CSV table of C-alpha atoms in Angstrom, one decimal:
chain,number,residue,atom,x,y,z
A,1,MET,CA,104.7,107.2,89.4
A,2,THR,CA,101.3,105.7,90.2
A,3,SER,CA,97.9,106.5,90.6
A,4,THR,CA,94.9,104.7,92.3
A,5,TRP,CA,92.0,103.2,90.2
A,6,GLY,CA,88.3,103.6,91.6
A,7,ASP,CA,88.5,100.2,93.4
A,8,GLY,CA,91.8,101.1,95.1
A,9,VAL,CA,94.1,99.2,92.7
A,10,SER,CA,97.3,101.1,92.2
A,11,LEU,CA,98.1,101.8,88.7
A,12,ASP,CA,101.8,102.7,87.2
A,13,THR,CA,100.8,105.5,85.0
A,14,GLY,CA,104.3,105.3,83.5
A,15,THR,CA,106.4,108.6,83.4
A,16,GLU,CA,108.7,107.6,80.8
A,17,ALA,CA,105.7,106.4,78.8
A,18,SER,CA,104.0,109.6,79.1
A,19,GLU,CA,107.2,111.8,78.3
A,20,ASP,CA,107.7,109.6,75.2
A,21,VAL,CA,104.1,110.3,73.9
A,22,ALA,CA,104.6,114.0,74.4
A,23,ARG,CA,107.6,114.0,72.6
A,24,ARG,CA,105.9,112.0,69.6
A,25,LEU,CA,103.2,114.5,69.6
A,26,ARG,CA,105.5,117.5,69.7
A,27,LYS,CA,107.5,116.1,66.8
A,28,GLY,CA,104.1,115.5,65.0
A,29,MET,CA,102.8,118.9,65.7
A,30,ALA,CA,105.9,120.4,64.1
A,31,GLY,CA,105.5,118.5,61.1
A,32,GLY,CA,101.8,118.5,60.0
A,33,VAL,CA,98.0,119.3,61.0
A,34,LEU,CA,96.3,117.0,63.6
A,35,SER,CA,93.6,114.8,62.1
A,36,PHE,CA,90.4,114.4,63.8
A,37,PRO,CA,88.6,111.7,61.8
A,38,LEU,CA,84.8,111.5,61.2
A,39,THR,CA,83.2,108.4,62.3
A,40,SER,CA,81.5,106.4,59.5
A,41,PHE,CA,77.8,105.7,59.9
A,42,HIS,CA,75.4,103.5,57.7
A,43,GLU,CA,72.3,105.3,56.2
A,44,ASP,CA,70.2,103.7,59.1
A,45,GLY,CA,72.7,105.5,61.3
A,46,SER,CA,74.6,102.3,62.7
A,47,PHE,CA,78.2,102.2,62.8
A,48,ASP,CA,80.0,101.4,59.5
A,49,PRO,CA,83.5,99.8,60.6
A,50,ASP,CA,84.6,99.1,57.0
A,51,GLY,CA,83.7,102.2,55.9
A,52,PHE,CA,85.3,103.7,59.1
A,53,ARG,CA,88.6,101.6,58.1
A,54,GLY,CA,88.9,102.8,54.8
A,55,TYR,CA,88.4,106.4,55.6
A,56,VAL,CA,91.0,106.3,58.2
A,57,ALA,CA,93.5,104.6,56.2
A,58,GLU,CA,93.2,107.7,53.6
A,59,ARG,CA,93.9,110.3,56.4
A,60,LEU,CA,96.7,108.7,57.6
A,61,ALA,CA,98.3,108.5,54.0
A,62,THR,CA,98.2,112.1,53.9
A,63,ALA,CA,101.1,112.9,56.6
A,64,PRO,CA,98.9,114.1,59.6
A,65,GLY,CA,101.1,114.8,62.5
A,66,ALA,CA,98.8,112.7,64.8
A,67,VAL,CA,95.2,111.5,64.7
A,68,PHE,CA,92.6,111.8,67.2
A,69,PRO,CA,89.8,109.3,66.8
A,70,ALA,CA,86.2,109.6,68.7
A,71,CYS,CA,86.6,113.4,69.1
A,72,GLY,CA,84.0,116.3,68.7
A,73,THR,CA,84.4,115.7,64.8
A,74,GLY,CA,84.1,112.2,65.1
A,75,GLU,CA,80.8,112.5,67.3
A,76,PHE,CA,82.2,111.0,70.5
A,77,PHE,CA,79.0,112.3,71.9
A,78,SER,CA,76.8,109.8,69.8
A,79,LEU,CA,79.0,106.6,70.2
A,80,ASP,CA,78.3,103.8,72.7
A,81,GLU,CA,81.1,101.7,74.4
A,82,ASP,CA,81.3,99.0,71.8
A,83,GLU,CA,81.1,101.3,68.8
A,84,TYR,CA,83.9,103.6,70.6
A,85,ARG,CA,86.1,100.5,71.1
A,86,GLN,CA,86.1,99.9,67.3
A,87,VAL,CA,86.6,103.3,66.4
A,88,VAL,CA,89.7,103.3,68.6
A,89,SER,CA,90.9,100.0,67.8
A,90,ILE,CA,90.6,100.3,64.1
A,91,THR,CA,92.4,103.7,64.2
A,92,VAL,CA,95.4,102.1,66.3
A,93,GLU,CA,95.5,99.2,63.7
A,94,GLU,CA,95.5,101.5,60.8
A,95,ALA,CA,98.5,104.0,62.6
A,96,ALA,CA,100.4,100.7,63.2
A,97,GLY,CA,102.5,102.9,65.5
A,98,ARG,CA,103.4,105.3,62.7
A,99,LEU,CA,102.0,108.3,64.6
A,100,PRO,CA,100.4,108.9,67.7
A,101,VAL,CA,96.5,108.0,68.3
A,102,VAL,CA,94.8,110.2,70.9
A,103,ALA,CA,91.5,109.1,71.7
A,104,GLY,CA,88.5,111.6,72.7
A,105,THR,CA,86.9,110.7,76.2
A,106,GLY,CA,84.6,112.9,78.3
A,107,TYR,CA,81.1,113.4,80.2
A,108,GLY,CA,81.6,113.2,84.0
A,109,TRP,CA,84.7,111.8,85.3
A,110,ALA,CA,83.2,108.4,86.1
A,111,GLN,CA,82.0,107.7,82.4
A,112,ALA,CA,85.0,109.3,81.1
A,113,ALA,CA,87.1,106.8,83.1
A,114,ARG,CA,85.2,103.9,81.6
A,115,PHE,CA,86.1,105.3,77.9
A,116,ALA,CA,89.3,105.9,79.2
A,117,ARG,CA,89.9,102.1,80.0
A,118,ILE,CA,88.4,100.9,76.7
A,119,ALA,CA,91.0,103.5,74.8
A,120,GLU,CA,93.7,101.9,77.1
A,121,GLU,CA,92.7,98.3,76.1
A,122,SER,CA,92.3,99.2,72.2
A,123,GLY,CA,95.9,100.5,72.4
A,124,ALA,CA,95.7,104.1,72.1
A,125,ASP,CA,98.7,106.0,73.0
A,126,ALA,CA,96.8,109.0,75.1
A,127,LEU,CA,93.6,110.8,75.6
A,128,LEU,CA,91.7,114.1,74.8
A,129,VAL,CA,89.3,115.0,77.8
A,130,LEU,CA,86.6,116.7,76.2
A,131,PRO,CA,84.4,119.1,78.4
A,132,HIS,CA,82.1,117.8,81.2
A,133,TYR,CA,78.6,117.6,80.1
A,134,LEU,CA,76.1,120.9,81.1
A,135,THR,CA,76.9,121.9,84.2
A,136,ALA,CA,79.1,125.1,84.9
A,137,ALA,CA,81.9,124.5,87.6
A,138,PRO,CA,84.7,126.4,89.6
A,139,GLN,CA,88.4,126.0,88.8
A,140,ASP,CA,88.7,123.8,91.8
A,141,GLY,CA,86.2,121.4,90.2
A,142,LEU,CA,87.8,121.5,86.8
A,143,VAL,CA,91.2,120.6,88.3
A,144,ALA,CA,89.8,117.6,90.3
A,145,GLN,CA,87.8,116.4,87.3
A,146,LEU,CA,91.2,115.9,85.6
A,147,ARG,CA,92.7,114.4,88.8
A,148,HIS,CA,89.7,111.9,88.9
A,149,VAL,CA,90.3,110.8,85.2
A,150,ALA,CA,93.9,110.7,85.5
A,151,ALA,CA,93.9,108.8,88.5
A,152,ARG,CA,92.2,105.8,86.7
A,153,THR,CA,94.1,105.4,83.4
A,154,ARG,CA,97.8,104.8,82.6
A,155,LEU,CA,97.3,107.0,79.5
A,156,PRO,CA,98.5,110.5,79.5
A,157,LEU,CA,96.0,113.3,79.1
A,158,ILE,CA,95.3,116.5,77.1
A,159,ALA,CA,92.6,118.5,78.4
A,160,TYR,CA,90.3,120.5,76.0
A,161,GLN,CA,89.4,123.8,77.5
A,162,ARG,CA,86.2,124.9,75.5
A,163,GLY,CA,82.5,125.8,76.5
A,164,GLN,CA,82.2,125.5,80.4
A,165,VAL,CA,85.9,124.6,80.7
A,166,ALA,CA,88.3,127.7,80.7
A,167,TYR,CA,91.4,127.5,83.1
A,168,THR,CA,93.2,130.1,84.9
A,169,ALA,CA,96.8,130.5,85.1
A,170,ASP,CA,96.5,129.1,88.5
A,171,SER,CA,94.6,126.0,87.6
A,172,LEU,CA,96.6,125.5,84.8
A,173,ARG,CA,99.9,125.1,87.2
A,174,ARG,CA,97.8,122.6,89.0
A,175,ILE,CA,96.8,120.4,86.4
A,176,ALA,CA,100.3,120.5,84.8
A,177,ARG,CA,101.3,119.0,88.1
A,178,ILE,CA,98.6,116.1,87.8
A,179,PRO,CA,100.6,112.7,86.7
A,180,GLY,CA,99.8,112.2,83.3
A,181,VAL,CA,98.5,115.6,82.1
A,182,ILE,CA,100.6,116.7,79.2
A,183,GLY,CA,99.0,119.4,77.5
A,184,VAL,CA,95.9,121.5,76.8
A,185,LYS,CA,93.9,122.1,73.6
A,186,ASP,CA,92.3,125.5,73.3
A,187,GLY,CA,89.1,126.2,71.9
A,188,HIS,CA,88.3,129.5,73.4
A,189,SER,CA,90.5,131.7,71.1
A,190,ASP,CA,90.9,134.1,74.1
A,191,LEU,CA,94.6,134.9,73.3
A,192,ASP,CA,95.0,137.0,76.3
A,193,ARG,CA,94.1,134.1,78.4
A,194,LEU,CA,95.9,131.6,76.3
A,195,GLN,CA,99.3,133.9,76.4
A,196,ARG,CA,98.9,133.6,80.3
A,197,LEU,CA,98.4,129.9,80.2
A,198,THR,CA,101.4,129.3,78.3
A,199,LEU,CA,103.9,131.4,80.4
A,200,ALA,CA,102.3,129.7,83.4
A,201,ALA,CA,103.0,126.4,82.1
A,202,PRO,CA,106.2,123.7,82.3
A,203,GLU,CA,108.4,124.5,79.4
A,204,ASP,CA,107.6,121.0,78.0
A,205,PHE,CA,104.0,121.2,78.4
A,206,LEU,CA,102.1,121.1,74.9
A,207,PHE,CA,99.3,123.5,73.8
A,208,PHE,CA,97.5,123.4,70.6
A,209,ASN,CA,95.0,125.4,68.8
A,210,GLY,CA,91.7,123.5,68.5
A,211,ALA,CA,89.4,126.4,67.6
A,212,ALA,CA,86.7,125.4,65.0
A,213,THR,CA,88.3,125.9,61.6
A,214,ALA,CA,91.5,126.6,63.3
A,215,GLU,CA,93.3,127.8,60.1
A,216,ILE,CA,91.3,131.1,60.6
A,217,GLN,CA,93.4,131.8,63.6
A,218,ALA,CA,96.5,130.1,63.1
A,219,ARG,CA,98.9,133.0,62.7
A,220,ALA,CA,97.1,134.7,65.8
A,221,TYR,CA,97.9,131.7,67.9
A,222,ALA,CA,101.5,131.6,66.5
A,223,THR,CA,102.1,134.9,67.9
A,224,VAL,CA,101.7,133.6,71.6
A,225,GLY,CA,103.7,130.3,70.9
A,226,VAL,CA,101.2,127.8,70.0
A,227,PRO,CA,101.8,127.1,66.0
A,228,ALA,CA,100.2,123.7,66.3
A,229,TYR,CA,96.5,123.2,65.7
A,230,SER,CA,94.1,120.9,64.7
A,231,SER,CA,92.4,120.9,61.0
A,232,ALA,CA,88.6,119.9,60.5
A,233,VAL,CA,89.3,120.7,56.7
A,234,HIS,CA,91.8,117.8,56.9
A,235,ALA,CA,88.9,115.5,57.3
A,236,PHE,CA,87.6,116.1,53.7
A,237,ALA,CA,90.2,118.0,52.0
A,238,PRO,CA,93.9,117.1,53.1
A,239,GLU,CA,95.3,118.8,49.9
A,240,ILE,CA,93.9,122.0,51.1
A,241,SER,CA,94.7,121.7,54.8
A,242,ASN,CA,98.3,120.5,54.1
A,243,ALA,CA,98.8,123.4,51.3
A,244,PHE,CA,97.8,125.9,53.9
A,245,PHE,CA,100.1,124.3,56.6
A,246,ALA,CA,102.8,124.5,54.3
A,247,ALA,CA,102.6,128.1,53.3
A,248,LEU,CA,102.2,129.1,57.2
A,249,ARG,CA,105.3,127.3,57.9
A,250,ASP,CA,107.1,128.7,55.3
A,251,GLY,CA,106.2,132.3,55.7
A,252,ASP,CA,104.3,132.1,52.3
A,253,ASN,CA,101.8,134.9,53.1
A,254,GLY,CA,100.3,135.4,50.0
A,255,THR,CA,99.1,131.7,49.7
A,256,VAL,CA,98.1,131.8,53.5
A,257,ASP,CA,96.0,135.0,52.6
A,258,LYS,CA,94.5,133.4,49.3
A,259,LEU,CA,93.4,130.5,50.8
A,260,LEU,CA,92.0,132.4,54.0
A,261,ARG,CA,90.1,134.7,51.5
A,262,ASP,CA,88.5,132.3,48.9
A,263,PHE,CA,88.4,129.2,50.9
A,264,TYR,CA,88.2,129.6,54.8
A,265,VAL,CA,86.4,132.5,55.6
A,266,PRO,CA,83.6,131.6,53.3
A,267,LEU,CA,83.6,128.2,54.7
A,268,VAL,CA,83.2,129.7,58.5
A,269,GLU,CA,80.3,132.0,57.1
A,270,LEU,CA,78.6,129.0,55.8
A,271,ARG,CA,79.3,126.8,58.8
A,272,ASP,CA,78.1,129.6,61.5
A,273,ARG,CA,74.5,129.4,59.6
A,274,VAL,CA,73.2,126.5,61.6
A,275,PRO,CA,74.4,124.9,65.1
A,276,GLY,CA,76.0,121.8,64.5
A,277,TYR,CA,77.5,122.8,60.8
A,278,ALA,CA,81.2,122.3,62.2
A,279,VAL,CA,80.6,118.5,62.0
A,280,SER,CA,77.8,118.4,59.5
A,281,LEU,CA,79.4,120.2,56.9
A,282,VAL,CA,82.7,118.5,57.1
A,283,LYS,CA,80.9,115.0,56.7
A,284,ALA,CA,78.9,116.4,53.8
A,285,ALA,CA,82.0,117.6,52.2
A,286,ALA,CA,83.6,114.2,52.8
A,287,ARG,CA,80.6,112.5,51.2
A,288,LEU,CA,80.7,114.8,48.3
A,289,ARG,CA,84.4,113.3,47.7
A,290,GLY,CA,83.1,110.0,47.5
A,291,ARG,CA,84.2,109.1,51.0
A,292,ARG,CA,82.0,106.4,53.0
A,293,VAL,CA,81.4,108.4,56.1
A,294,GLY,CA,77.6,108.4,55.9
A,295,PRO,CA,75.3,111.0,57.9
A,296,VAL,CA,75.5,112.5,61.1
A,297,ARG,CA,73.5,111.6,64.1
A,298,ALA,CA,70.9,113.3,65.9
A,299,PRO,CA,71.0,116.0,67.4
A,300,LEU,CA,73.2,116.9,64.6
A,301,THR,CA,71.5,117.5,61.3
A,302,ASP,CA,72.8,116.9,57.8
A,303,PRO,CA,72.9,120.3,55.8
A,304,SER,CA,69.9,121.5,53.5
A,305,ALA,CA,70.1,121.1,49.7
A,306,THR,CA,70.9,124.6,49.2
A,307,ASP,CA,73.8,124.6,51.7
A,308,LEU,CA,75.2,121.5,50.2
A,309,ALA,CA,75.2,123.2,46.6
A,310,GLU,CA,77.0,126.1,48.2
A,311,LEU,CA,79.3,123.6,49.9
A,312,LYS,CA,80.0,121.9,46.6
A,313,THR,CA,81.0,125.1,45.0
A,314,LEU,CA,83.1,126.2,47.8
A,315,LEU,CA,85.0,123.1,47.9
A,316,THR,CA,85.6,123.0,44.2
A,317,THR,CA,87.2,126.5,44.8
A,318,GLY,CA,89.5,125.5,47.4
A,319,LEU,CA,90.9,122.3,45.7
A,320,ASP,CA,91.4,124.3,42.5
A,321,LEU,CA,93.5,126.8,44.7
A,322,VAL,CA,95.8,124.0,45.4
A,323,GLY,CA,95.8,122.2,42.0
A,324,ALA,CA,93.6,119.5,43.3
A,325,ALA,CA,90.0,118.0,42.0
A,326,LEU,CA,86.4,117.2,43.5
């Protein structure tokens, strides 16, 4: 299959390659959580490549199903193109083909295409297309956005519906026919809409739960045929996220309920206090565990001393529940 780059050059998008990536992702989703690593910064806010390499290597050692660098948790919105290249390249090097690497891209389609080209050159397996910036758009425009990005990269795409991006069943059918589009990450948690999308999609189309702190709704998503999910907790406590995943997979409702009641629900209540804590708390928790990830970049802010103390207590509780230590 071919698509056309903006300068008129025809690209071979590789049907077999896309199908292979989809198969690898499907297998990974069945076997572990999807990991969205943080991006490491020095205290002055500059990118810390050595810190990031060590941090990513630790994430990969805990058996995630796939790794998604430079996405929301990785502060894609704050990275310049050179930093983005380093983040993706380091992740690809550390993954060494053991699991799929899906890099984030986004903004308008022209900017997304530039990042897509960098991800392709850096060895990524696929792209997660984050919602476009600021402007609300009709369904025809949402479909056209993906068409433009898909036409400018050889990499398969996963569309992220969240914020101002929410597909109808008809739009889902249309994007599923775009060469290279292999799936949807859902961040809306509208299970009625999601069920309609899964029924409208081709049988081999990928879906996964991308809600903030996705474990809270993992059982509900599974009831509409979407058991796979991303885990922000994996970014700082893979012991907890992996224990939850295993309990959910094995039908151990007692463990699922205990982890939800004593760790995940209090974490969400803390997260919801301040805009941006969905990333800031995750990064702070990683620092509490001695990980070299540094501060968040503006417009995000690091947690207050009071919230950080509460986070430490909650993290200790969660780790105790799974037999791990801070």
